[in-house]
JSON list of C-alpha atoms in Angstrom, two decimals:
[
{"chain": "A", "resi": 214, "resn": "MET", "atom": "CA", "xyz": [4.16, 24.76, 5.65]},
{"chain": "A", "resi": 215, "resn": "ASP", "atom": "CA", "xyz": [7.62, 23.77, 5.43]},
{"chain": "A", "resi": 216, "resn": "ARG", "atom": "CA", "xyz": [8.96, 23.25, 1.93]},
{"chain": "A", "resi": 217, "resn": "ARG", "atom": "CA", "xyz": [10.08, 19.79, 2.79]},
{"chain": "A", "resi": 218, "resn": "ILE", "atom": "CA", "xyz": [6.82, 18.80, 4.11]},
{"chain": "A", "resi": 219, "resn": "GLN", "atom": "CA", "xyz": [5.12, 20.21, 1.04]},
{"chain": "A", "resi": 220, "resn": "LYS", "atom": "CA", "xyz": [7.53, 18.60, -1.30]},
{"chain": "A", "resi": 221, "resn": "THR", "atom": "CA", "xyz": [6.95, 15.32, 0.20]},
{"chain": "A", "resi": 222, "resn": "ARG", "atom": "CA", "xyz": [3.15, 15.61, 0.33]},
{"chain": "A", "resi": 223, "resn": "GLU", "atom": "CA", "xyz": [3.33, 16.52, -3.55]},
{"chain": "A", "resi": 224, "resn": "LEU", "atom": "CA", "xyz": [5.69, 13.47, -4.01]},
{"chain": "A", "resi": 225, "resn": "ILE", "atom": "CA", "xyz": [3.07, 11.14, -2.45]},
{"chain": "A", "resi": 226, "resn": "ILE", "atom": "CA", "xyz": [0.15, 12.64, -4.05]},
{"chain": "A", "resi": 227, "resn": "SER", "atom": "CA", "xyz": [1.81, 12.56, -7.37]},
{"chain": "A", "resi": 228, "resn": "THR", "atom": "CA", "xyz": [2.96, 8.93, -6.93]},
{"chain": "A", "resi": 229, "resn": "PHE", "atom": "CA", "xyz": [-0.57, 8.05, -5.61]},
{"chain": "A", "resi": 230, "resn": "ILE", "atom": "CA", "xyz": [-2.01, 9.52, -8.84]},
{"chain": "A", "resi": 231, "resn": "ASP", "atom": "CA", "xyz": [0.32, 7.62, -11.23]},
{"chain": "A", "resi": 232, "resn": "LEU", "atom": "CA", "xyz": [-0.59, 4.39, -9.14]},
{"chain": "A", "resi": 233, "resn": "LEU", "atom": "CA", "xyz": [-4.28, 5.15, -9.45]},
{"chain": "A", "resi": 234, "resn": "GLY", "atom": "CA", "xyz": [-3.92, 5.20, -13.18]},
{"chain": "A", "resi": 235, "resn": "GLU", "atom": "CA", "xyz": [-2.05, 1.90, -13.49]},
{"chain": "A", "resi": 236, "resn": "LYS", "atom": "CA", "xyz": [-3.50, -0.16, -10.91]},
{"chain": "A", "resi": 237, "resn": "GLY", "atom": "CA", "xyz": [-6.75, 1.22, -9.55]},
{"chain": "A", "resi": 238, "resn": "PHE", "atom": "CA", "xyz": [-7.66, 2.40, -6.13]},
{"chain": "A", "resi": 239, "resn": "GLU", "atom": "CA", "xyz": [-8.48, -1.14, -4.59]},
{"chain": "A", "resi": 240, "resn": "LYS", "atom": "CA", "xyz": [-4.99, -2.63, -5.68]},
{"chain": "A", "resi": 241, "resn": "ILE", "atom": "CA", "xyz": [-2.85, 0.25, -4.27]},
{"chain": "A", "resi": 242, "resn": "THR", "atom": "CA", "xyz": [-1.26, -0.25, -0.84]},
{"chain": "A", "resi": 243, "resn": "ILE", "atom": "CA", "xyz": [0.75, 2.24, 1.13]},
{"chain": "A", "resi": 244, "resn": "ASN", "atom": "CA", "xyz": [3.74, -0.12, 0.51]},
{"chain": "A", "resi": 245, "resn": "ASP", "atom": "CA", "xyz": [3.26, 0.61, -3.35]},
{"chain": "A", "resi": 246, "resn": "ILE", "atom": "CA", "xyz": [3.26, 4.40, -2.69]},
{"chain": "A", "resi": 247, "resn": "ALA", "atom": "CA", "xyz": [6.38, 4.22, -0.35]},
{"chain": "A", "resi": 248, "resn": "GLU", "atom": "CA", "xyz": [8.36, 2.01, -2.87]},
{"chain": "A", "resi": 249, "resn": "ARG", "atom": "CA", "xyz": [7.49, 4.11, -5.93]},
{"chain": "A", "resi": 250, "resn": "ALA", "atom": "CA", "xyz": [8.16, 7.27, -4.23]},
{"chain": "A", "resi": 251, "resn": "ASN", "atom": "CA", "xyz": [11.29, 5.86, -2.76]},
{"chain": "A", "resi": 252, "resn": "ILE", "atom": "CA", "xyz": [10.53, 7.03, 0.76]},
{"chain": "A", "resi": 253, "resn": "ASN", "atom": "CA", "xyz": [9.79, 4.98, 4.01]},
{"chain": "A", "resi": 254, "resn": "ARG", "atom": "CA", "xyz": [6.16, 3.73, 4.56]},
{"chain": "A", "resi": 255, "resn": "GLY", "atom": "CA", "xyz": [6.33, 5.56, 7.89]},
{"chain": "A", "resi": 256, "resn": "THR", "atom": "CA", "xyz": [6.55, 8.73, 5.99]},
{"chain": "A", "resi": 257, "resn": "VAL", "atom": "CA", "xyz": [3.49, 8.27, 4.05]},
{"chain": "A", "resi": 258, "resn": "TYR", "atom": "CA", "xyz": [1.74, 7.66, 7.38]},
{"chain": "A", "resi": 259, "resn": "LEU", "atom": "CA", "xyz": [3.23, 11.14, 8.88]},
{"chain": "A", "resi": 260, "resn": "HIS", "atom": "CA", "xyz": [1.25, 12.99, 6.10]},
{"chain": "A", "resi": 261, "resn": "PHE", "atom": "CA", "xyz": [-1.93, 10.61, 5.46]},
{"chain": "A", "resi": 262, "resn": "VAL", "atom": "CA", "xyz": [-3.89, 8.24, 7.79]},
{"chain": "A", "resi": 263, "resn": "ASP", "atom": "CA", "xyz": [-4.43, 5.83, 5.12]},
{"chain": "A", "resi": 264, "resn": "LYS", "atom": "CA", "xyz": [-5.29, 5.49, 1.33]},
{"chain": "A", "resi": 265, "resn": "PHE", "atom": "CA", "xyz": [-8.66, 6.60, 1.78]},
{"chain": "A", "resi": 266, "resn": "ASP", "atom": "CA", "xyz": [-7.21, 9.96, 3.49]},
{"chain": "A", "resi": 267, "resn": "LEU", "atom": "CA", "xyz": [-4.88, 10.14, 0.58]},
{"chain": "A", "resi": 268, "resn": "LEU", "atom": "CA", "xyz": [-7.61, 9.87, -1.89]},
{"chain": "A", "resi": 269, "resn": "ASP", "atom": "CA", "xyz": [-9.61, 12.58, 0.07]},
{"chain": "A", "resi": 270, "resn": "LYS", "atom": "CA", "xyz": [-6.57, 14.98, 0.18]},
{"chain": "A", "resi": 271, "resn": "CYS", "atom": "CA", "xyz": [-6.02, 14.31, -3.57]},
{"chain": "A", "resi": 272, "resn": "ILE", "atom": "CA", "xyz": [-9.48, 15.17, -4.39]},
{"chain": "A", "resi": 273, "resn": "GLU", "atom": "CA", "xyz": [-9.28, 18.37, -2.54]},
{"chain": "A", "resi": 274, "resn": "LYS", "atom": "CA", "xyz": [-6.13, 19.36, -4.12]},
{"chain": "A", "resi": 275, "resn": "TYR", "atom": "CA", "xyz": [-7.64, 18.87, -7.57]},
{"chain": "A", "resi": 276, "resn": "VAL", "atom": "CA", "xyz": [-10.88, 20.62, -6.83]},
{"chain": "A", "resi": 277, "resn": "GLU", "atom": "CA", "xyz": [-8.80, 23.56, -5.48]},
{"chain": "A", "resi": 278, "resn": "LEU", "atom": "CA", "xyz": [-6.64, 23.65, -8.32]},
{"chain": "A", "resi": 279, "resn": "LEU", "atom": "CA", "xyz": [-9.49, 23.79, -10.75]},
{"chain": "A", "resi": 280, "resn": "LEU", "atom": "CA", "xyz": [-11.29, 26.48, -8.58]},
{"chain": "A", "resi": 281, "resn": "ASN", "atom": "CA", "xyz": [-7.92, 28.52, -8.44]},
{"chain": "A", "resi": 282, "resn": "HIS", "atom": "CA", "xyz": [-7.74, 28.38, -12.26]},
{"chain": "A", "resi": 283, "resn": "CYS", "atom": "CA", "xyz": [-11.24, 29.70, -12.57]},
{"chain": "A", "resi": 284, "resn": "ALA", "atom": "CA", "xyz": [-10.42, 32.48, -9.79]},
{"chain": "A", "resi": 285, "resn": "ASN", "atom": "CA", "xyz": [-7.26, 33.37, -11.64]},
{"chain": "A", "resi": 286, "resn": "SER", "atom": "CA", "xyz": [-8.73, 33.61, -14.83]},
{"chain": "A", "resi": 287, "resn": "THR", "atom": "CA", "xyz": [-8.99, 36.87, -16.55]},
{"chain": "A", "resi": 288, "resn": "ASP", "atom": "CA", "xyz": [-12.92, 36.69, -17.16]},
{"chain": "A", "resi": 289, "resn": "THR", "atom": "CA", "xyz": [-14.63, 35.63, -14.05]},
{"chain": "A", "resi": 290, "resn": "THR", "atom": "CA", "xyz": [-18.01, 36.33, -15.68]},
{"chain": "A", "resi": 291, "resn": "LEU", "atom": "CA", "xyz": [-20.35, 33.54, -16.98]},
{"chain": "A", "resi": 292, "resn": "SER", "atom": "CA", "xyz": [-19.06, 34.06, -20.52]},
{"chain": "A", "resi": 293, "resn": "VAL", "atom": "CA", "xyz": [-17.61, 32.07, -23.37]},
{"chain": "A", "resi": 294, "resn": "SER", "atom": "CA", "xyz": [-14.08, 32.98, -22.65]},
{"chain": "A", "resi": 295, "resn": "ALA", "atom": "CA", "xyz": [-14.64, 32.02, -18.96]},
{"chain": "A", "resi": 296, "resn": "PHE", "atom": "CA", "xyz": [-16.08, 28.54, -19.93]},
{"chain": "A", "resi": 297, "resn": "GLN", "atom": "CA", "xyz": [-13.48, 28.22, -22.73]},
{"chain": "A", "resi": 298, "resn": "SER", "atom": "CA", "xyz": [-10.80, 28.73, -20.07]},
{"chain": "A", "resi": 299, "resn": "ILE", "atom": "CA", "xyz": [-12.11, 25.96, -17.93]},
{"chain": "A", "resi": 300, "resn": "PHE", "atom": "CA", "xyz": [-12.34, 23.40, -20.47]},
{"chain": "A", "resi": 301, "resn": "GLU", "atom": "CA", "xyz": [-8.87, 24.21, -21.80]},
{"chain": "A", "resi": 302, "resn": "TYR", "atom": "CA", "xyz": [-7.64, 23.82, -18.17]},
{"chain": "A", "resi": 303, "resn": "LEU", "atom": "CA", "xyz": [-9.41, 20.37, -17.94]},
{"chain": "A", "resi": 304, "resn": "GLU", "atom": "CA", "xyz": [-8.12, 19.48, -21.52]},
{"chain": "A", "resi": 305, "resn": "LYS", "atom": "CA", "xyz": [-4.32, 20.14, -20.28]},
{"chain": "A", "resi": 306, "resn": "ASN", "atom": "CA", "xyz": [-4.91, 18.15, -17.02]},
{"chain": "A", "resi": 307, "resn": "TYR", "atom": "CA", "xyz": [-7.14, 15.50, -18.66]},
{"chain": "A", "resi": 308, "resn": "THR", "atom": "CA", "xyz": [-5.28, 12.28, -17.11]},
{"chain": "A", "resi": 309, "resn": "VAL", "atom": "CA", "xyz": [-5.82, 13.52, -13.66]},
{"chain": "A", "resi": 310, "resn": "TYR", "atom": "CA", "xyz": [-9.51, 14.58, -14.11]},
{"chain": "A", "resi": 311, "resn": "LYS", "atom": "CA", "xyz": [-10.34, 11.48, -15.90]},
{"chain": "A", "resi": 312, "resn": "LEU", "atom": "CA", "xyz": [-9.41, 9.38, -13.03]},
{"chain": "A", "resi": 313, "resn": "LEU", "atom": "CA", "xyz": [-10.91, 11.61, -10.56]},
{"chain": "A", "resi": 314, "resn": "PHE", "atom": "CA", "xyz": [-14.34, 11.83, -12.52]},
{"chain": "A", "resi": 315, "resn": "GLY", "atom": "CA", "xyz": [-14.24, 8.18, -13.06]},
{"chain": "A", "resi": 316, "resn": "LYS", "atom": "CA", "xyz": [-14.76, 5.21, -10.89]},
{"chain": "A", "resi": 317, "resn": "GLU", "atom": "CA", "xyz": [-11.45, 5.71, -8.90]},
{"chain": "A", "resi": 318, "resn": "GLY", "atom": "CA", "xyz": [-13.00, 8.98, -7.64]},
{"chain": "A", "resi": 319, "resn": "PHE", "atom": "CA", "xyz": [-15.92, 7.13, -6.15]},
{"chain": "A", "resi": 320, "resn": "GLY", "atom": "CA", "xyz": [-18.24, 10.16, -7.30]},
{"chain": "A", "resi": 321, "resn": "ILE", "atom": "CA", "xyz": [-16.40, 12.16, -4.30]},
{"chain": "A", "resi": 322, "resn": "PHE", "atom": "CA", "xyz": [-14.86, 14.48, -6.75]},
{"chain": "A", "resi": 323, "resn": "SER", "atom": "CA", "xyz": [-18.00, 15.37, -8.64]},
{"chain": "A", "resi": 324, "resn": "ASN", "atom": "CA", "xyz": [-19.80, 15.74, -5.40]},
{"chain": "A", "resi": 325, "resn": "ARG", "atom": "CA", "xyz": [-17.42, 18.22, -3.84]},
{"chain": "A", "resi": 326, "resn": "LEU", "atom": "CA", "xyz": [-17.35, 20.06, -7.20]},
{"chain": "A", "resi": 327, "resn": "TYR", "atom": "CA", "xyz": [-21.18, 20.03, -7.42]},
{"chain": "A", "resi": 328, "resn": "ALA", "atom": "CA", "xyz": [-21.46, 21.70, -3.73]},
{"chain": "A", "resi": 329, "resn": "ILE", "atom": "CA", "xyz": [-19.08, 24.46, -4.39]},
{"chain": "A", "resi": 330, "resn": "ILE", "atom": "CA", "xyz": [-20.66, 25.35, -7.96]},
{"chain": "A", "resi": 331, "resn": "ALA", "atom": "CA", "xyz": [-24.18, 25.06, -6.46]},
{"chain": "A", "resi": 332, "resn": "GLN", "atom": "CA", "xyz": [-23.06, 27.51, -3.88]},
{"chain": "A", "resi": 333, "resn": "THR", "atom": "CA", "xyz": [-21.65, 29.80, -6.38]},
{"chain": "A", "resi": 334, "resn": "VAL", "atom": "CA", "xyz": [-24.90, 29.54, -8.65]},
{"chain": "A", "resi": 335, "resn": "THR", "atom": "CA", "xyz": [-27.14, 30.31, -5.46]},
{"chain": "A", "resi": 336, "resn": "GLU", "atom": "CA", "xyz": [-24.99, 33.34, -4.64]},
{"chain": "A", "resi": 337, "resn": "VAL", "atom": "CA", "xyz": [-25.16, 34.58, -8.29]},
{"chain": "A", "resi": 338, "resn": "ILE", "atom": "CA", "xyz": [-28.72, 34.03, -8.43]},
{"chain": "A", "resi": 339, "resn": "GLY", "atom": "CA", "xyz": [-29.42, 35.69, -5.40]},
{"chain": "A", "resi": 340, "resn": "ILE", "atom": "CA", "xyz": [-27.49, 38.85, -6.00]},
{"chain": "A", "resi": 341, "resn": "LYS", "atom": "CA", "xyz": [-28.14, 39.11, -9.80]},
{"chain": "A", "resi": 342, "resn": "SER", "atom": "CA", "xyz": [-31.63, 37.74, -10.29]},
{"chain": "A", "resi": 343, "resn": "GLU", "atom": "CA", "xyz": [-34.41, 40.08, -10.68]},
{"chain": "A", "resi": 344, "resn": "ASN", "atom": "CA", "xyz": [-36.57, 36.95, -11.74]},
{"chain": "A", "resi": 345, "resn": "HIS", "atom": "CA", "xyz": [-37.77, 35.66, -8.21]},
{"chain": "A", "resi": 346, "resn": "ALA", "atom": "CA", "xyz": [-38.83, 32.26, -10.20]},
{"chain": "A", "resi": 347, "resn": "LEU", "atom": "CA", "xyz": [-35.07, 31.75, -10.53]},
{"chain": "A", "resi": 348, "resn": "SER", "atom": "CA", "xyz": [-34.10, 32.16, -6.97]},
{"chain": "A", "resi": 349, "resn": "ASN", "atom": "CA", "xyz": [-34.92, 28.61, -5.75]},
{"chain": "A", "resi": 350, "resn": "GLY", "atom": "CA", "xyz": [-33.29, 25.26, -5.28]},
{"chain": "A", "resi": 351, "resn": "VAL", "atom": "CA", "xyz": [-34.43, 23.91, -8.65]},
{"chain": "A", "resi": 352, "resn": "THR", "atom": "CA", "xyz": [-32.63, 26.44, -10.64]},
{"chain": "A", "resi": 353, "resn": "THR", "atom": "CA", "xyz": [-29.41, 25.94, -8.65]},
{"chain": "A", "resi": 354, "resn": "HIS", "atom": "CA", "xyz": [-29.60, 22.13, -8.90]},
{"chain": "A", "resi": 355, "resn": "PHE", "atom": "CA", "xyz": [-30.47, 22.26, -12.64]},
{"chain": "A", "resi": 356, "resn": "LEU", "atom": "CA", "xyz": [-27.44, 24.70, -13.60]},
{"chain": "A", "resi": 357, "resn": "ALA", "atom": "CA", "xyz": [-24.84, 23.11, -11.21]},
{"chain": "A", "resi": 358, "resn": "SER", "atom": "CA", "xyz": [-25.65, 19.30, -12.11]},
{"chain": "A", "resi": 359, "resn": "GLY", "atom": "CA", "xyz": [-25.95, 20.20, -15.75]},
{"chain": "A", "resi": 360, "resn": "PHE", "atom": "CA", "xyz": [-22.73, 22.00, -15.79]},
{"chain": "A", "resi": 361, "resn": "ILE", "atom": "CA", "xyz": [-20.82, 19.23, -13.75]},
{"chain": "A", "resi": 362, "resn": "GLY", "atom": "CA", "xyz": [-22.61, 16.54, -15.96]},
{"chain": "A", "resi": 363, "resn": "THR", "atom": "CA", "xyz": [-21.41, 17.97, -19.13]},
{"chain": "A", "resi": 364, "resn": "ILE", "atom": "CA", "xyz": [-17.93, 18.18, -17.83]},
{"chain": "A", "resi": 365, "resn": "GLU", "atom": "CA", "xyz": [-17.96, 14.48, -16.51]},
{"chain": "A", "resi": 366, "resn": "TRP", "atom": "CA", "xyz": [-19.36, 13.47, -19.87]},
{"chain": "A", "resi": 367, "resn": "TRP", "atom": "CA", "xyz": [-16.78, 15.19, -21.89]},
{"chain": "A", "resi": 368, "resn": "ILE", "atom": "CA", "xyz": [-14.01, 14.09, -19.68]},
{"chain": "A", "resi": 369, "resn": "ASN", "atom": "CA", "xyz": [-15.23, 10.43, -19.31]},
{"chain": "A", "resi": 370, "resn": "ASN", "atom": "CA", "xyz": [-15.72, 10.19, -23.20]},
{"chain": "A", "resi": 371, "resn": "SER", "atom": "CA", "xyz": [-12.33, 11.36, -24.23]},
{"chain": "A", "resi": 372, "resn": "MET", "atom": "CA", "xyz": [-13.44, 14.95, -24.86]},
{"chain": "A", "resi": 373, "resn": "PRO", "atom": "CA", "xyz": [-15.37, 13.84, -28.06]},
{"chain": "A", "resi": 374, "resn": "CYS", "atom": "CA", "xyz": [-15.74, 17.60, -29.25]},
{"chain": "A", "resi": 375, "resn": "SER", "atom": "CA", "xyz": [-13.26, 20.56, -29.09]},
{"chain": "A", "resi": 376, "resn": "VAL", "atom": "CA", "xyz": [-13.03, 22.90, -26.27]},
{"chain": "A", "resi": 377, "resn": "GLN", "atom": "CA", "xyz": [-14.54, 25.46, -28.68]},
{"chain": "A", "resi": 378, "resn": "GLU", "atom": "CA", "xyz": [-17.42, 23.28, -29.61]},
{"chain": "A", "resi": 379, "resn": "ILE", "atom": "CA", "xyz": [-18.25, 22.20, -25.94]},
{"chain": "A", "resi": 380, "resn": "THR", "atom": "CA", "xyz": [-18.18, 25.78, -24.87]},
{"chain": "A", "resi": 381, "resn": "GLU", "atom": "CA", "xyz": [-20.43, 26.99, -27.72]},
{"chain": "A", "resi": 382, "resn": "GLN", "atom": "CA", "xyz": [-22.93, 24.22, -27.02]},
{"chain": "A", "resi": 383, "resn": "LEU", "atom": "CA", "xyz": [-22.99, 24.60, -23.15]},
{"chain": "A", "resi": 384, "resn": "MET", "atom": "CA", "xyz": [-23.49, 28.64, -23.58]},
{"chain": "A", "resi": 385, "resn": "PHE", "atom": "CA", "xyz": [-26.25, 27.93, -26.04]},
{"chain": "A", "resi": 386, "resn": "LEU", "atom": "CA", "xyz": [-28.11, 25.63, -23.60]},
{"chain": "A", "resi": 387, "resn": "LEU", "atom": "CA", "xyz": [-27.55, 27.86, -20.72]},
{"chain": "A", "resi": 388, "resn": "GLU", "atom": "CA", "xyz": [-28.59, 31.14, -22.49]},
{"chain": "A", "resi": 389, "resn": "PRO", "atom": "CA", "xyz": [-32.32, 30.79, -21.88]},
{"chain": "A", "resi": 390, "resn": "TYR", "atom": "CA", "xyz": [-31.67, 30.31, -17.97]},
{"chain": "A", "resi": 391, "resn": "THR", "atom": "CA", "xyz": [-28.88, 32.67, -17.46]},
{"chain": "A", "resi": 392, "resn": "ARG", "atom": "CA", "xyz": [-29.56, 35.58, -19.83]},
{"chain": "A", "resi": 393, "resn": "HIS", "atom": "CA", "xyz": [-30.32, 37.85, -16.96]},
{"chain": "A", "resi": 394, "resn": "LEU", "atom": "CA", "xyz": [-27.21, 36.84, -15.46]},
{"chain": "A", "resi": 395, "resn": "ILE", "atom": "CA", "xyz": [-24.48, 37.03, -18.10]},
{"chain": "A", "resi": 396, "resn": "PRO", "atom": "CA", "xyz": [-23.16, 40.45, -19.02]},
{"chain": "A", "resi": 397, "resn": "ARG", "atom": "CA", "xyz": [-23.85, 41.55, -22.82]}
]
Protein backbone atom coordinates (compact mmCIF):
# COMPACT_ATOMS: atom_id res chain seq x y z
CA MET A 1 0.00 0.00 0.00
CA ASP A 2 1.23 3.50 -0.88
CA ARG A 3 2.71 5.29 2.15
CA ARG A 4 0.50 8.34 1.70
CA ILE A 5 -2.63 6.19 1.61
CA GLN A 6 -1.47 4.27 4.67
CA LYS A 7 -0.61 7.49 6.51
CA THR A 8 -4.02 9.01 5.70
CA ARG A 9 -5.85 5.86 6.85
CA GLU A 10 -3.87 5.89 10.09
CA LEU A 11 -4.70 9.56 10.61
CA ILE A 12 -8.41 8.90 10.07
CA ILE A 13 -8.42 5.91 12.43
CA SER A 14 -6.45 7.79 15.08
CA THR A 15 -8.81 10.76 14.83
CA PHE A 16 -11.80 8.42 15.01
CA ILE A 17 -10.43 6.79 18.19
CA ASP A 18 -9.90 10.21 19.78
CA LEU A 19 -13.44 11.27 18.92
CA LEU A 20 -14.82 7.94 20.08
CA GLY A 21 -13.37 8.61 23.52
CA GLU A 22 -14.65 12.19 23.59
CA LYS A 23 -18.09 11.99 22.02
CA GLY A 24 -19.10 8.37 21.68
CA PHE A 25 -19.89 6.60 18.42
CA GLU A 26 -23.45 7.85 17.96
CA LYS A 27 -22.44 11.52 18.04
CA ILE A 28 -19.48 11.26 15.67
CA THR A 29 -19.99 12.46 12.10
CA ILE A 30 -17.76 12.15 9.07
CA ASN A 31 -17.51 15.95 9.16
CA ASP A 32 -16.15 15.74 12.73
CA ILE A 33 -13.49 13.28 11.62
CA ALA A 34 -12.51 15.30 8.54
CA GLU A 35 -12.39 18.57 10.45
CA ARG A 36 -10.30 17.14 13.30
CA ALA A 37 -7.93 15.37 10.92
CA ASN A 38 -7.67 18.51 8.79
CA ILE A 39 -8.61 16.66 5.61
CA ASN A 40 -11.45 16.87 3.13
CA ARG A 41 -14.63 14.97 3.92
CA GLY A 42 -14.31 13.26 0.54
CA THR A 43 -10.92 11.90 1.61
CA VAL A 44 -12.57 10.06 4.50
CA TYR A 45 -15.05 8.54 2.01
CA LEU A 46 -12.20 7.47 -0.28
CA HIS A 47 -10.95 5.23 2.53
CA PHE A 48 -14.15 4.23 4.35
CA VAL A 49 -17.76 3.78 3.26
CA ASP A 50 -19.16 5.38 6.43
CA LYS A 51 -18.51 5.56 10.16
CA PHE A 52 -19.70 1.96 10.61
CA ASP A 53 -17.09 0.79 8.11
CA LEU A 54 -14.53 2.91 9.94
CA LEU A 55 -15.47 1.27 13.26
CA ASP A 56 -15.21 -2.14 11.62
CA LYS A 57 -11.75 -1.39 10.17
CA CYS A 58 -10.65 0.08 13.49
CA ILE A 59 -11.70 -3.10 15.30
CA GLU A 60 -9.88 -5.20 12.70
CA LYS A 61 -6.74 -3.13 13.17
CA TYR A 62 -6.68 -3.47 16.96
CA VAL A 63 -7.50 -7.17 16.91
CA GLU A 64 -4.62 -7.57 14.45
CA LEU A 65 -2.25 -5.49 16.60
CA LEU A 66 -3.06 -7.59 19.66
CA LEU A 67 -2.60 -10.82 17.72
CA ASN A 68 0.65 -9.58 16.16
CA HIS A 69 1.91 -8.74 19.63
CA CYS A 70 1.09 -12.28 20.73
CA ALA A 71 2.73 -13.76 17.62
CA ASN A 72 5.84 -11.61 18.06
CA SER A 73 6.13 -12.49 21.73
CA THR A 74 9.23 -14.50 22.56
CA ASP A 75 7.02 -17.02 24.35
CA THR A 76 4.26 -18.49 22.19
CA THR A 77 3.20 -21.23 24.63
CA LEU A 78 0.42 -21.08 27.19
CA SER A 79 2.74 -19.89 29.95
CA VAL A 80 2.92 -17.21 32.61
CA SER A 81 5.24 -15.08 30.48
CA ALA A 82 2.95 -15.35 27.43
CA PHE A 83 -0.11 -14.26 29.42
CA GLN A 84 1.91 -11.58 31.18
CA SER A 85 3.04 -10.23 27.82
CA ILE A 86 -0.59 -9.97 26.63
CA PHE A 87 -1.70 -8.13 29.76
CA GLU A 88 1.31 -5.80 29.62
CA TYR A 89 0.40 -4.93 26.04
CA LEU A 90 -3.23 -4.30 27.02
CA GLU A 91 -2.11 -2.17 29.96
CA LYS A 92 0.14 -0.10 27.69
CA ASN A 93 -2.73 0.40 25.20
CA TYR A 94 -5.46 0.60 27.81
CA THR A 95 -7.31 3.65 26.44
CA VAL A 96 -7.95 2.16 23.01
CA TYR A 97 -8.90 -1.29 24.27
CA LYS A 98 -11.21 0.21 26.92
CA LEU A 99 -13.14 1.89 24.10
CA LEU A 100 -13.24 -1.26 21.99
CA PHE A 101 -14.24 -3.61 24.82
CA GLY A 102 -16.80 -1.10 26.08
CA LYS A 103 -20.11 -0.05 24.59
CA GLU A 104 -18.37 1.84 21.76
CA GLY A 105 -17.18 -1.47 20.32
CA PHE A 106 -20.76 -2.82 20.35
CA GLY A 107 -19.45 -6.26 21.35
CA ILE A 108 -17.94 -6.61 17.87
CA PHE A 109 -14.39 -6.43 19.19
CA SER A 110 -15.01 -9.15 21.79
CA ASN A 111 -16.75 -11.34 19.23
CA ARG A 112 -13.89 -11.07 16.71
CA LEU A 113 -11.29 -11.77 19.36
CA TYR A 114 -13.36 -14.70 20.68
CA ALA A 115 -13.58 -16.27 17.20
CA ILE A 116 -9.81 -16.12 16.73
CA ILE A 117 -9.03 -17.43 20.22
CA ALA A 118 -11.62 -20.21 19.92
CA GLN A 119 -10.06 -21.31 16.64
CA THR A 120 -6.59 -21.30 18.22
CA VAL A 121 -7.80 -23.25 21.28
CA THR A 122 -9.51 -25.80 19.01
CA GLU A 123 -6.31 -26.26 17.03
CA VAL A 124 -4.16 -26.60 20.17
CA ILE A 125 -6.57 -29.06 21.77
CA GLY A 126 -6.80 -31.06 18.54
CA ILE A 127 -3.04 -31.24 18.14
CA LYS A 128 -1.84 -31.65 21.73
CA SER A 129 -4.71 -33.26 23.60
CA GLU A 130 -4.44 -36.90 24.47
CA ASN A 131 -7.63 -36.61 26.52
CA HIS A 132 -10.52 -37.03 24.07
CA ALA A 133 -12.92 -35.53 26.61
CA LEU A 134 -11.24 -32.15 25.98
CA SER A 135 -11.52 -32.21 22.19
CA ASN A 136 -15.02 -30.83 21.88
CA GLY A 137 -16.76 -27.46 21.57
CA VAL A 138 -17.53 -27.18 25.28
CA THR A 139 -13.86 -26.99 26.22
CA THR A 140 -13.11 -24.55 23.42
CA HIS A 141 -15.98 -22.27 24.40
CA PHE A 142 -15.14 -22.47 28.10
CA LEU A 143 -11.48 -21.57 27.63
CA ALA A 144 -11.99 -18.90 24.96
CA SER A 145 -14.93 -17.17 26.63
CA GLY A 146 -13.24 -17.36 30.03
CA PHE A 147 -10.11 -15.73 28.68
CA ILE A 148 -11.98 -13.02 26.75
CA GLY A 149 -14.28 -12.43 29.73
CA THR A 150 -11.30 -12.02 32.04
CA ILE A 151 -9.62 -9.53 29.70
CA GLU A 152 -12.87 -7.62 29.26
CA TRP A 153 -13.50 -7.52 33.03
CA TRP A 154 -9.95 -6.34 33.71
CA ILE A 155 -10.10 -3.58 31.08
CA ASN A 156 -13.66 -2.41 31.85
CA ASN A 157 -12.94 -2.26 35.58
CA SER A 158 -9.87 -0.07 35.08
CA MET A 159 -7.34 -2.84 35.70
CA PRO A 160 -8.26 -3.53 39.36
CA CYS A 161 -5.25 -5.77 39.86
CA SER A 162 -1.71 -5.77 38.53
CA VAL A 163 -0.54 -7.57 35.42
CA GLN A 164 1.29 -10.05 37.61
CA GLU A 165 -1.78 -10.73 39.79
CA ILE A 166 -4.16 -11.29 36.88
CA THR A 167 -1.64 -13.48 35.11
CA GLU A 168 -1.07 -15.66 38.17
CA GLN A 169 -4.80 -15.97 38.88
CA LEU A 170 -5.60 -16.82 35.28
CA MET A 171 -2.87 -19.47 35.16
CA PHE A 172 -4.12 -20.93 38.45
CA LEU A 173 -7.67 -21.13 37.10
CA LEU A 174 -6.64 -22.59 33.75
CA GLU A 175 -4.18 -25.14 35.15
CA PRO A 176 -6.63 -28.02 35.75
CA TYR A 177 -8.00 -27.72 32.21
CA THR A 178 -4.79 -27.14 30.35
CA ARG A 179 -2.16 -29.04 32.33
CA HIS A 180 -1.65 -31.44 29.43
CA LEU A 181 -1.21 -28.48 27.00
CA ILE A 182 1.21 -26.31 28.98
CA PRO A 183 4.85 -27.31 28.80
CA ARG A 184 6.47 -27.92 32.17
